[in-house]
PDB file of C-alpha atoms in Angstrom:
ATOM      1  CA  UNK A   1       9.397  17.585 -25.147  1.00 51.00           C
ATOM      2  CA  UNK A   2      12.228  18.537 -22.697  1.00 60.00           C
ATOM      3  CA  UNK A   3       9.904  21.580 -21.914  1.00 57.00           C
ATOM      4  CA  UNK A   4       6.577  19.556 -21.106  1.00 55.00           C
ATOM      5  CA  UNK A   5       8.355  17.146 -18.982  1.00 58.00           C
ATOM      6  CA  UNK A   6       9.855  19.754 -16.404  1.00 64.00           C
ATOM      7  CA  UNK A   7       6.717  21.001 -16.384  1.00 62.00           C
ATOM      8  CA  UNK A   8       5.129  17.721 -15.019  1.00 65.00           C
ATOM      9  CA  UNK A   9       8.571  17.760 -12.574  1.00 72.00           C
ATOM     10  CA  UNK A  10       6.518  20.529 -10.763  1.00 83.00           C
ATOM     11  CA  UNK A  11       5.432  19.257  -7.498  1.00 83.00           C
ATOM     12  CA  UNK A  12       3.278  21.893  -7.736  1.00 86.00           C
ATOM     13  CA  UNK A  13       1.958  21.640 -11.216  1.00 89.00           C
ATOM     14  CA  UNK A  14       1.562  17.677 -10.772  1.00 87.00           C
ATOM     15  CA  UNK A  15      -0.073  18.140  -7.392  1.00 91.00           C
ATOM     16  CA  UNK A  16      -3.044  20.079  -9.270  1.00 92.00           C
ATOM     17  CA  UNK A  17      -3.462  17.781 -12.542  1.00 92.00           C
ATOM     18  CA  UNK A  18      -3.030  14.873 -10.695  1.00 93.00           C
ATOM     19  CA  UNK A  19      -6.233  16.450  -7.897  1.00 96.00           C
ATOM     20  CA  UNK A  20      -7.603  17.560 -11.209  1.00 96.00           C
ATOM     21  CA  UNK A  21      -8.163  14.581 -13.528  1.00 96.00           C
ATOM     22  CA  UNK A  22      -9.305  12.482 -10.298  1.00 97.00           C
ATOM     23  CA  UNK A  23     -12.118  15.206  -9.545  1.00 97.00           C
ATOM     24  CA  UNK A  24     -12.811  15.131 -13.460  1.00 97.00           C
ATOM     25  CA  UNK A  25     -13.034  11.250 -13.292  1.00 97.00           C
ATOM     26  CA  UNK A  26     -14.839  11.456 -10.094  1.00 96.00           C
ATOM     27  CA  UNK A  27     -17.258  12.784 -11.101  1.00 95.00           C
ATOM     28  CA  UNK A  28     -17.696  11.611 -14.315  1.00 95.00           C
ATOM     29  CA  UNK A  29     -17.883   7.780 -12.730  1.00 95.00           C
ATOM     30  CA  UNK A  30     -19.922   7.991  -9.500  1.00 94.00           C
ATOM     31  CA  UNK A  31     -23.125   9.228 -11.737  1.00 93.00           C
ATOM     32  CA  UNK A  32     -23.134   6.075 -13.384  1.00 93.00           C
ATOM     33  CA  UNK A  33     -22.459   4.301 -10.202  1.00 92.00           C
ATOM     34  CA  UNK A  34     -25.514   6.057  -8.863  1.00 90.00           C
ATOM     35  CA  UNK A  35     -27.232   5.417 -11.637  1.00 89.00           C
ATOM     36  CA  UNK A  36     -26.263   1.775 -11.890  1.00 89.00           C
ATOM     37  CA  UNK A  37     -27.069   0.766  -7.431  1.00 86.00           C
ATOM     38  CA  UNK A  38     -30.223   2.737  -8.473  1.00 85.00           C
ATOM     39  CA  UNK A  39     -31.438   0.093 -11.082  1.00 84.00           C
ATOM     40  CA  UNK A  40     -30.882  -2.940  -9.467  1.00 78.00           C
ATOM     41  CA  UNK A  41     -31.586  -1.283  -5.726  1.00 78.00           C
ATOM     42  CA  UNK A  42     -28.156  -2.339  -4.903  1.00 73.00           C
ATOM     43  CA  UNK A  43     -28.952   0.482  -1.954  1.00 69.00           C
ATOM     44  CA  UNK A  44     -28.805   0.831   1.734  1.00 65.00           C
ATOM     45  CA  UNK A  45     -31.487   0.221   4.194  1.00 64.00           C
ATOM     46  CA  UNK A  46     -32.018   3.039   7.468  1.00 62.00           C
ATOM     47  CA  UNK A  47     -31.502   0.981  10.808  1.00 56.00           C
ATOM     48  CA  UNK A  48     -31.567   1.327  14.000  1.00 53.00           C
ATOM     49  CA  UNK A  49     -28.661   3.664  14.349  1.00 53.00           C
ATOM     50  CA  UNK A  50     -28.522   4.319  10.879  1.00 55.00           C
ATOM     51  CA  UNK A  51     -28.557   8.634  10.765  1.00 55.00           C
ATOM     52  CA  UNK A  52     -30.391   8.250   7.828  1.00 57.00           C
ATOM     53  CA  UNK A  53     -34.521   7.928   7.497  1.00 55.00           C
ATOM     54  CA  UNK A  54     -35.089   6.976   3.403  1.00 64.00           C
ATOM     55  CA  UNK A  55     -32.822   4.054   1.148  1.00 73.00           C
ATOM     56  CA  UNK A  56     -29.663   5.665  -0.356  1.00 76.00           C
ATOM     57  CA  UNK A  57     -27.411   4.860  -2.730  1.00 79.00           C
ATOM     58  CA  UNK A  58     -24.104   2.846  -1.479  1.00 84.00           C
ATOM     59  CA  UNK A  59     -20.937   1.584  -3.339  1.00 87.00           C
ATOM     60  CA  UNK A  60     -19.667   5.945  -4.321  1.00 90.00           C
ATOM     61  CA  UNK A  61     -16.039   4.711  -2.654  1.00 93.00           C
ATOM     62  CA  UNK A  62     -15.586   2.495  -5.765  1.00 94.00           C
ATOM     63  CA  UNK A  63     -15.452   6.313  -8.414  1.00 94.00           C
ATOM     64  CA  UNK A  64     -13.500   7.350  -5.009  1.00 96.00           C
ATOM     65  CA  UNK A  65     -11.101   4.447  -6.221  1.00 96.00           C
ATOM     66  CA  UNK A  66     -11.305   3.773  -9.701  1.00 96.00           C
ATOM     67  CA  UNK A  67     -10.596   7.942 -10.189  1.00 97.00           C
ATOM     68  CA  UNK A  68      -7.865   7.756  -8.147  1.00 97.00           C
ATOM     69  CA  UNK A  69      -6.341   5.364  -8.982  1.00 97.00           C
ATOM     70  CA  UNK A  70      -6.208   5.522 -12.882  1.00 96.00           C
ATOM     71  CA  UNK A  71      -5.201   9.234 -12.122  1.00 96.00           C
ATOM     72  CA  UNK A  72      -1.772   7.515 -10.210  1.00 95.00           C
ATOM     73  CA  UNK A  73      -1.178   5.167 -12.974  1.00 94.00           C
ATOM     74  CA  UNK A  74      -1.983   7.789 -15.500  1.00 92.00           C
ATOM     75  CA  UNK A  75       0.781  10.449 -13.803  1.00 92.00           C
ATOM     76  CA  UNK A  76       3.194   7.862 -12.144  1.00 90.00           C
ATOM     77  CA  UNK A  77       4.042   6.682 -15.969  1.00 87.00           C
ATOM     78  CA  UNK A  78       3.930  10.955 -17.195  1.00 85.00           C
ATOM     79  CA  UNK A  79       6.581  11.461 -14.479  1.00 85.00           C
ATOM     80  CA  UNK A  80       8.240   8.601 -14.495  1.00 81.00           C
ATOM     81  CA  UNK A  81       8.896   7.436 -11.733  1.00 85.00           C
ATOM     82  CA  UNK A  82      12.256   4.997 -11.092  1.00 87.00           C
ATOM     83  CA  UNK A  83      11.535   1.305 -10.164  1.00 88.00           C
ATOM     84  CA  UNK A  84      11.645   1.504  -6.834  1.00 90.00           C
ATOM     85  CA  UNK A  85       8.930   4.056  -6.086  1.00 92.00           C
ATOM     86  CA  UNK A  86       6.803   2.385  -9.490  1.00 92.00           C
ATOM     87  CA  UNK A  87       6.909  -0.783  -7.911  1.00 93.00           C
ATOM     88  CA  UNK A  88       5.117   1.028  -4.828  1.00 94.00           C
ATOM     89  CA  UNK A  89       2.733   2.684  -6.617  1.00 95.00           C
ATOM     90  CA  UNK A  90       1.377  -0.786  -8.157  1.00 94.00           C
ATOM     91  CA  UNK A  91       1.905  -2.150  -4.517  1.00 96.00           C
ATOM     92  CA  UNK A  92      -0.242   0.423  -3.672  1.00 96.00           C
ATOM     93  CA  UNK A  93      -2.947   0.186  -5.858  1.00 96.00           C
ATOM     94  CA  UNK A  94      -3.517  -4.242  -5.691  1.00 96.00           C
ATOM     95  CA  UNK A  95      -3.253  -3.743  -2.020  1.00 96.00           C
ATOM     96  CA  UNK A  96      -6.155  -1.163  -1.913  1.00 97.00           C
ATOM     97  CA  UNK A  97      -8.527  -3.076  -4.878  1.00 96.00           C
ATOM     98  CA  UNK A  98      -8.400  -5.772  -2.182  1.00 96.00           C
ATOM     99  CA  UNK A  99     -10.227  -3.665   0.464  1.00 96.00           C
ATOM    100  CA  UNK A 100     -12.041  -2.297  -2.236  1.00 95.00           C
ATOM    101  CA  UNK A 101     -13.792  -5.497  -2.766  1.00 93.00           C
ATOM    102  CA  UNK A 102     -14.284  -6.024   0.753  1.00 93.00           C
ATOM    103  CA  UNK A 103     -16.238  -2.889   1.183  1.00 92.00           C
ATOM    104  CA  UNK A 104     -18.341  -3.701  -1.902  1.00 91.00           C
ATOM    105  CA  UNK A 105     -19.379  -7.507  -0.246  1.00 90.00           C
ATOM    106  CA  UNK A 106     -19.503  -5.842   3.134  1.00 88.00           C
ATOM    107  CA  UNK A 107     -21.896  -2.823   1.785  1.00 84.00           C
ATOM    108  CA  UNK A 108     -23.793  -5.410  -0.144  1.00 84.00           C
ATOM    109  CA  UNK A 109     -24.229  -8.754   1.935  1.00 83.00           C
ATOM    110  CA  UNK A 110     -22.353  -7.398   5.198  1.00 80.00           C
ATOM    111  CA  UNK A 111     -19.518  -9.923   5.536  1.00 83.00           C
ATOM    112  CA  UNK A 112     -17.910 -11.538   9.285  1.00 83.00           C
ATOM    113  CA  UNK A 113     -15.168  -9.235  11.007  1.00 83.00           C
ATOM    114  CA  UNK A 114     -13.017 -12.568  11.103  1.00 88.00           C
ATOM    115  CA  UNK A 115     -12.993 -11.653   6.993  1.00 89.00           C
ATOM    116  CA  UNK A 116     -12.589  -8.211   7.050  1.00 91.00           C
ATOM    117  CA  UNK A 117      -9.684  -8.317   9.312  1.00 91.00           C
ATOM    118  CA  UNK A 118      -8.424 -10.760   7.127  1.00 94.00           C
ATOM    119  CA  UNK A 119      -8.797  -8.658   4.110  1.00 94.00           C
ATOM    120  CA  UNK A 120      -7.486  -5.809   5.659  1.00 95.00           C
ATOM    121  CA  UNK A 121      -3.911  -7.872   7.562  1.00 96.00           C
ATOM    122  CA  UNK A 122      -3.004  -9.320   3.701  1.00 96.00           C
ATOM    123  CA  UNK A 123      -3.570  -5.546   2.323  1.00 96.00           C
ATOM    124  CA  UNK A 124      -1.066  -4.107   5.036  1.00 97.00           C
ATOM    125  CA  UNK A 125       1.651  -7.313   4.133  1.00 96.00           C
ATOM    126  CA  UNK A 126       1.436  -6.529   0.836  1.00 96.00           C
ATOM    127  CA  UNK A 127       3.023  -3.132   1.029  1.00 96.00           C
ATOM    128  CA  UNK A 128       4.991  -3.488   4.175  1.00 96.00           C
ATOM    129  CA  UNK A 129       6.918  -6.432   2.688  1.00 95.00           C
ATOM    130  CA  UNK A 130       7.091  -5.868  -1.442  1.00 93.00           C
ATOM    131  CA  UNK A 131       7.862  -2.539  -0.584  1.00 93.00           C
ATOM    132  CA  UNK A 132       9.474  -2.330   2.983  1.00 93.00           C
ATOM    133  CA  UNK A 133       7.222   0.752   4.226  1.00 94.00           C
ATOM    134  CA  UNK A 134       6.908   0.245   7.687  1.00 94.00           C
ATOM    135  CA  UNK A 135       7.537   2.356  11.077  1.00 93.00           C
ATOM    136  CA  UNK A 136      10.663   2.134  11.978  1.00 91.00           C
ATOM    137  CA  UNK A 137      11.411   4.657  14.887  1.00 88.00           C
ATOM    138  CA  UNK A 138       9.677   6.300  17.356  1.00 85.00           C
ATOM    139  CA  UNK A 139      11.356   8.962  17.075  1.00 79.00           C
ATOM    140  CA  UNK A 140      12.245   9.465  20.530  1.00 75.00           C
ATOM    141  CA  UNK A 141       8.376   9.587  21.871  1.00 77.00           C
ATOM    142  CA  UNK A 142       8.105   7.854  25.332  1.00 74.00           C
ATOM    143  CA  UNK A 143      11.703   7.112  25.336  1.00 77.00           C
ATOM    144  CA  UNK A 144      11.608   5.246  21.946  1.00 82.00           C
ATOM    145  CA  UNK A 145      13.600   5.299  19.329  1.00 82.00           C
ATOM    146  CA  UNK A 146      15.214   2.901  17.013  1.00 88.00           C
ATOM    147  CA  UNK A 147      12.665  -0.659  16.523  1.00 90.00           C
ATOM    148  CA  UNK A 148      13.593  -3.465  15.953  1.00 93.00           C
ATOM    149  CA  UNK A 149      12.397  -5.124  12.534  1.00 94.00           C
ATOM    150  CA  UNK A 150       9.565  -7.679  14.237  1.00 95.00           C
ATOM    151  CA  UNK A 151       8.200  -5.203  16.658  1.00 94.00           C
ATOM    152  CA  UNK A 152       8.527  -2.560  13.119  1.00 95.00           C
ATOM    153  CA  UNK A 153       6.561  -4.621  11.278  1.00 96.00           C
ATOM    154  CA  UNK A 154       3.993  -6.054  13.815  1.00 96.00           C
ATOM    155  CA  UNK A 155       3.364  -1.914  14.853  1.00 95.00           C
ATOM    156  CA  UNK A 156       2.825  -1.573  11.623  1.00 96.00           C
ATOM    157  CA  UNK A 157       0.385  -4.069  10.432  1.00 97.00           C
ATOM    158  CA  UNK A 158      -1.441  -2.446  13.576  1.00 95.00           C
ATOM    159  CA  UNK A 159      -1.382   1.139  13.011  1.00 96.00           C
ATOM    160  CA  UNK A 160      -3.068   0.434   9.233  1.00 97.00           C
ATOM    161  CA  UNK A 161      -5.496  -1.772  11.028  1.00 95.00           C
ATOM    162  CA  UNK A 162      -6.511   0.492  13.042  1.00 95.00           C
ATOM    163  CA  UNK A 163      -6.645   4.390  11.070  1.00 96.00           C
ATOM    164  CA  UNK A 164      -8.626   1.549   8.782  1.00 96.00           C
ATOM    165  CA  UNK A 165     -10.963   1.208  11.708  1.00 92.00           C
ATOM    166  CA  UNK A 166     -10.953   4.079  12.249  1.00 93.00           C
ATOM    167  CA  UNK A 167     -12.392   6.131   9.615  1.00 93.00           C
ATOM    168  CA  UNK A 168     -14.876   3.556   8.968  1.00 91.00           C
ATOM    169  CA  UNK A 169     -16.266   4.060  12.212  1.00 90.00           C
ATOM    170  CA  UNK A 170     -16.679   7.994  11.880  1.00 91.00           C
ATOM    171  CA  UNK A 171     -18.570   7.312   8.749  1.00 89.00           C
ATOM    172  CA  UNK A 172     -21.704   8.245  10.226  1.00 84.00           C
ATOM    173  CA  UNK A 173     -23.179  11.145   9.082  1.00 90.00           C
ATOM    174  CA  UNK A 174     -22.880  12.797   5.710  1.00 89.00           C
ATOM    175  CA  UNK A 175     -19.702  14.597   4.466  1.00 91.00           C
ATOM    176  CA  UNK A 176     -17.131  13.687   7.975  1.00 94.00           C
ATOM    177  CA  UNK A 177     -15.263  10.720   6.677  1.00 94.00           C
ATOM    178  CA  UNK A 178     -14.176  12.658   3.231  1.00 95.00           C
ATOM    179  CA  UNK A 179     -13.999  15.994   5.031  1.00 96.00           C
ATOM    180  CA  UNK A 180     -11.078  14.740   7.304  1.00 96.00           C
ATOM    181  CA  UNK A 181      -9.553  12.798   5.011  1.00 97.00           C
ATOM    182  CA  UNK A 182      -9.155  15.627   2.866  1.00 97.00           C
ATOM    183  CA  UNK A 183      -7.953  17.712   5.744  1.00 97.00           C
ATOM    184  CA  UNK A 184      -5.538  14.872   6.622  1.00 97.00           C
ATOM    185  CA  UNK A 185      -4.552  13.581   3.621  1.00 98.00           C
ATOM    186  CA  UNK A 186      -3.356  18.129   2.380  1.00 97.00           C
ATOM    187  CA  UNK A 187      -1.497  17.734   6.166  1.00 96.00           C
ATOM    188  CA  UNK A 188       0.585  14.651   4.494  1.00 97.00           C
ATOM    189  CA  UNK A 189       1.250  16.429   1.582  1.00 97.00           C
ATOM    190  CA  UNK A 190       2.162  19.509   2.077  1.00 96.00           C
ATOM    191  CA  UNK A 191       4.938  17.976   3.896  1.00 96.00           C
ATOM    192  CA  UNK A 192       5.521  16.050  -0.080  1.00 96.00           C
ATOM    193  CA  UNK A 193       5.907  18.831  -1.219  1.00 95.00           C
ATOM    194  CA  UNK A 194       8.288  20.135   0.499  1.00 94.00           C
ATOM    195  CA  UNK A 195      10.681  17.211  -0.201  1.00 94.00           C
ATOM    196  CA  UNK A 196       9.340  17.192  -3.345  1.00 91.00           C
ATOM    197  CA  UNK A 197       8.674  13.523  -3.284  1.00 93.00           C
ATOM    198  CA  UNK A 198       6.395  12.914  -5.955  1.00 91.00           C
ATOM    199  CA  UNK A 199       4.838   9.631  -5.400  1.00 94.00           C
ATOM    200  CA  UNK A 200       3.767  10.376  -2.724  1.00 96.00           C
ATOM    201  CA  UNK A 201       2.644  14.524  -3.535  1.00 95.00           C
ATOM    202  CA  UNK A 202       0.244  11.922  -6.376  1.00 95.00           C
ATOM    203  CA  UNK A 203      -0.994   9.790  -3.669  1.00 97.00           C
ATOM    204  CA  UNK A 204      -2.081  13.388  -1.723  1.00 97.00           C
ATOM    205  CA  UNK A 205      -3.687  14.889  -3.849  1.00 97.00           C
ATOM    206  CA  UNK A 206      -5.292  12.668  -6.654  1.00 97.00           C
ATOM    207  CA  UNK A 207      -7.340  11.139  -2.907  1.00 98.00           C
ATOM    208  CA  UNK A 208      -8.057  14.960  -2.787  1.00 98.00           C
ATOM    209  CA  UNK A 209      -9.496  15.334  -6.141  1.00 97.00           C
ATOM    210  CA  UNK A 210     -11.355  11.677  -5.804  1.00 97.00           C
ATOM    211  CA  UNK A 211     -12.623  12.839  -2.315  1.00 97.00           C
ATOM    212  CA  UNK A 212     -14.365  15.726  -2.905  1.00 97.00           C
ATOM    213  CA  UNK A 213     -15.721  14.931  -6.376  1.00 96.00           C
ATOM    214  CA  UNK A 214     -17.599  12.403  -3.672  1.00 96.00           C
ATOM    215  CA  UNK A 215     -18.793  15.027  -1.399  1.00 95.00           C
ATOM    216  CA  UNK A 216     -20.258  16.790  -4.011  1.00 93.00           C
ATOM    217  CA  UNK A 217     -23.070  13.914  -4.054  1.00 93.00           C
ATOM    218  CA  UNK A 218     -22.725  13.000  -0.797  1.00 92.00           C
ATOM    219  CA  UNK A 219     -23.984  16.052  -0.048  1.00 90.00           C
ATOM    220  CA  UNK A 220     -26.401  16.467  -2.184  1.00 86.00           C
ATOM    221  CA  UNK A 221     -30.359  16.763  -1.830  1.00 81.00           C
ATOM    222  CA  UNK A 222     -30.967  14.741  -4.809  1.00 82.00           C
ATOM    223  CA  UNK A 223     -27.842  12.979  -5.735  1.00 85.00           C
ATOM    224  CA  UNK A 224     -26.991  11.206  -2.022  1.00 86.00           C
ATOM    225  CA  UNK A 225     -25.018   8.476  -2.540  1.00 89.00           C
ATOM    226  CA  UNK A 226     -22.845   7.258   0.475  1.00 90.00           C
ATOM    227  CA  UNK A 227     -18.665   6.078   0.226  1.00 91.00           C
ATOM    228  CA  UNK A 228     -19.498   2.745   1.916  1.00 89.00           C
ATOM    229  CA  UNK A 229     -16.586   0.305   3.740  1.00 91.00           C
ATOM    230  CA  UNK A 230     -15.101   0.717   0.385  1.00 91.00           C
ATOM    231  CA  UNK A 231     -14.410   4.086   0.397  1.00 93.00           C
ATOM    232  CA  UNK A 232     -14.065   4.850   4.105  1.00 94.00           C
ATOM    233  CA  UNK A 233     -12.063   1.590   4.072  1.00 95.00           C
ATOM    234  CA  UNK A 234      -9.424   2.961   1.752  1.00 96.00           C
ATOM    235  CA  UNK A 235      -9.197   6.185   2.597  1.00 97.00           C
ATOM    236  CA  UNK A 236      -8.289   5.258   5.832  1.00 96.00           C
ATOM    237  CA  UNK A 237      -5.630   2.884   4.395  1.00 97.00           C
ATOM    238  CA  UNK A 238      -4.156   5.715   2.393  1.00 98.00           C
ATOM    239  CA  UNK A 239      -4.102   7.824   5.180  1.00 97.00           C
ATOM    240  CA  UNK A 240      -2.384   4.888   6.958  1.00 97.00           C
ATOM    241  CA  UNK A 241       0.094   4.541   4.451  1.00 98.00           C
ATOM    242  CA  UNK A 242       0.479   9.079   4.014  1.00 97.00           C
ATOM    243  CA  UNK A 243       1.383   8.618   7.343  1.00 97.00           C
ATOM    244  CA  UNK A 244       3.766   5.907   7.371  1.00 96.00           C
ATOM    245  CA  UNK A 245       5.431   7.807   4.779  1.00 96.00           C
ATOM    246  CA  UNK A 246       5.915  10.756   6.084  1.00 96.00           C
ATOM    247  CA  UNK A 247       7.609   9.125   9.385  1.00 94.00           C
ATOM    248  CA  UNK A 248      10.137   7.391   7.111  1.00 94.00           C
ATOM    249  CA  UNK A 249      11.100  10.657   5.055  1.00 94.00           C
ATOM    250  CA  UNK A 250      11.005  12.713   8.106  1.00 93.00           C
ATOM    251  CA  UNK A 251      14.044  10.260   9.177  1.00 90.00           C
ATOM    252  CA  UNK A 252      15.674  10.190   5.880  1.00 87.00           C
ATOM    253  CA  UNK A 253      18.838  12.250   5.373  1.00 85.00           C
ATOM    254  CA  UNK A 254      18.221  12.810   1.928  1.00 84.00           C
ATOM    255  CA  UNK A 255      15.009  15.005   2.979  1.00 88.00           C
ATOM    256  CA  UNK A 256      15.533  18.782   2.613  1.00 90.00           C
ATOM    257  CA  UNK A 257      12.191  19.650   4.944  1.00 91.00           C
ATOM    258  CA  UNK A 258      11.965  18.078   8.766  1.00 90.00           C
ATOM    259  CA  UNK A 259       9.979  18.231  11.633  1.00 90.00           C
ATOM    260  CA  UNK A 260      10.576  17.854  15.311  1.00 86.00           C
ATOM    261  CA  UNK A 261       8.861  14.903  16.740  1.00 85.00           C
ATOM    262  CA  UNK A 262       7.248  13.625  14.077  1.00 88.00           C
ATOM    263  CA  UNK A 263       5.062  10.642  15.394  1.00 90.00           C
ATOM    264  CA  UNK A 264       3.504  13.631  17.563  1.00 90.00           C
ATOM    265  CA  UNK A 265       2.520  15.552  14.256  1.00 92.00           C
ATOM    266  CA  UNK A 266       1.029  12.142  12.365  1.00 93.00           C
ATOM    267  CA  UNK A 267      -0.814  11.737  16.012  1.00 92.00           C
ATOM    268  CA  UNK A 268      -2.161  15.250  15.840  1.00 93.00           C
ATOM    269  CA  UNK A 269      -2.761  15.053  12.093  1.00 95.00           C
ATOM    270  CA  UNK A 270      -5.352  11.752  12.628  1.00 95.00           C
ATOM    271  CA  UNK A 271      -6.805  12.332  15.709  1.00 93.00           C
ATOM    272  CA  UNK A 272      -9.822  13.166  15.331  1.00 93.00           C
ATOM    273  CA  UNK A 273     -10.306   9.219  14.532  1.00 94.00           C
ATOM    274  CA  UNK A 274      -8.247   7.759  16.773  1.00 94.00           C
ATOM    275  CA  UNK A 275      -9.844  10.167  19.686  1.00 93.00           C
ATOM    276  CA  UNK A 276     -13.151   8.844  18.407  1.00 92.00           C
ATOM    277  CA  UNK A 277     -12.933   5.013  18.118  1.00 90.00           C
ATOM    278  CA  UNK A 278     -10.513   4.874  21.542  1.00 90.00           C
ATOM    279  CA  UNK A 279     -14.260   7.013  23.516  1.00 91.00           C
ATOM    280  CA  UNK A 280     -16.943   4.407  22.407  1.00 88.00           C
ATOM    281  CA  UNK A 281     -14.731   0.994  22.660  1.00 86.00           C
ATOM    282  CA  UNK A 282     -13.772   2.664  27.071  1.00 88.00           C
ATOM    283  CA  UNK A 283     -17.784   2.933  26.651  1.00 87.00           C
ATOM    284  CA  UNK A 284     -18.449  -0.010  25.662  1.00 83.00           C
ATOM    285  CA  UNK A 285     -15.713  -2.294  27.897  1.00 82.00           C
ATOM    286  CA  UNK A 286     -17.539   0.262  30.863  1.00 85.00           C
ATOM    287  CA  UNK A 287     -20.943  -1.718  29.608  1.00 81.00           C
ATOM    288  CA  UNK A 288     -19.000  -4.546  29.450  1.00 79.00           C
ATOM    289  CA  UNK A 289     -19.895  -5.122  25.655  1.00 81.00           C
ATOM    290  CA  UNK A 290     -17.594  -5.875  22.734  1.00 71.00           C
ATOM    291  CA  UNK A 291     -15.737  -2.727  21.973  1.00 70.00           C
ATOM    292  CA  UNK A 292     -16.974  -4.177  18.248  1.00 69.00           C
ATOM    293  CA  UNK A 293     -21.137  -3.759  19.305  1.00 72.00           C
ATOM    294  CA  UNK A 294     -22.243  -1.287  17.338  1.00 73.00           C
ATOM    295  CA  UNK A 295     -24.376   1.391  19.123  1.00 76.00           C
ATOM    296  CA  UNK A 296     -24.969   5.319  18.894  1.00 81.00           C
ATOM    297  CA  UNK A 297     -22.216   7.180  21.347  1.00 82.00           C
ATOM    298  CA  UNK A 298     -20.018   8.086  18.565  1.00 88.00           C
ATOM    299  CA  UNK A 299     -19.059  12.033  18.528  1.00 89.00           C
ATOM    300  CA  UNK A 300     -21.260  12.804  15.133  1.00 90.00           C
ATOM    301  CA  UNK A 301     -23.691  10.688  16.666  1.00 87.00           C
ATOM    302  CA  UNK A 302     -24.433  13.166  20.003  1.00 91.00           C
ATOM    303  CA  UNK A 303     -23.709  16.189  17.740  1.00 91.00           C
ATOM    304  CA  UNK A 304     -26.803  15.037  16.326  1.00 90.00           C
ATOM    305  CA  UNK A 305     -28.505  14.163  19.328  1.00 89.00           C
ATOM    306  CA  UNK A 306     -27.792  17.738  20.140  1.00 90.00           C
ATOM    307  CA  UNK A 307     -30.009  19.192  17.308  1.00 90.00           C
ATOM    308  CA  UNK A 308     -26.741  19.114  14.855  1.00 91.00           C
ATOM    309  CA  UNK A 309     -28.152  18.925  11.051  1.00 90.00           C
ATOM    310  CA  UNK A 310     -24.864  16.575   9.345  1.00 89.00           C
ATOM    311  CA  UNK A 311     -23.947  18.987   7.639  1.00 91.00           C
ATOM    312  CA  UNK A 312     -23.411  21.585  10.413  1.00 92.00           C
ATOM    313  CA  UNK A 313     -21.808  18.153  12.388  1.00 93.00           C
ATOM    314  CA  UNK A 314     -19.419  17.634   9.782  1.00 93.00           C
ATOM    315  CA  UNK A 315     -18.280  21.562   9.576  1.00 93.00           C
ATOM    316  CA  UNK A 316     -17.643  22.238  12.977  1.00 93.00           C
ATOM    317  CA  UNK A 317     -15.785  18.763  13.588  1.00 93.00           C
ATOM    318  CA  UNK A 318     -13.670  19.362  10.379  1.00 92.00           C
ATOM    319  CA  UNK A 319     -12.975  22.892  12.575  1.00 91.00           C
ATOM    320  CA  UNK A 320     -11.939  21.111  15.525  1.00 87.00           C
TER     321      UNK A 320
END
């Protein structure tokens, strides 16, 4: 039993097994979702902005979340996380449950932007106030160091909501949000591996496993499925959470591996969704339209208009 426990406490084994379980579970759950959505005709209807021309099952985010949450809970219990980490784990799952239900409602009947923002604010507040997960310092970026508590809370809320909606906005072609999510989560996951942070290793690699299984169907010609807002918002939220925990751990004296200019690396890892969102907001502002008006000015839309396929555009942007 002691050997098994020591085996499980190897962070690299934990990362592999957590990701594998999430992948296997998602592969079992997603076909059930596809069947149910088709039977109930809960399909995504192509519109003026749609990059697709046929009805397609949505709610893939539900399958990803269930696989992620079950894997995270199971391995969190197996490795015997300490009380503070268990509180963080449960708070994180509770917060993402709220986003999943918000996303489901928005995917099926459309949800007012104000209500989506309120839900995102509640989810963000849960981890900030229950577990004190927040950005405490700019580490000298722009000449700013330690942040006052109120500024720290408000800025953390802003970062969460910005990243959630940035990922929601790039989910416009097959594979893109999932591929970028895997790259970003893997980048943070390597840092957590090097610092033996078991909870965050699990968060990073179970998310990778769940997204990888989803991409198998999202890129399929016969069993295509969209993640919907229930998927893109959760991925954005979990990446924002990982990014903030990365900054926290990078400042910790207990860390065995740190990086100079952590905020710069965080911006680099999340650069594509953030820059694309900033770009379309500027274009809409120049046209004197609301920054939240839908259009086809995203980078992935431009690549499609140049003749690239969904897969080609996704691969190109992922490499960049």
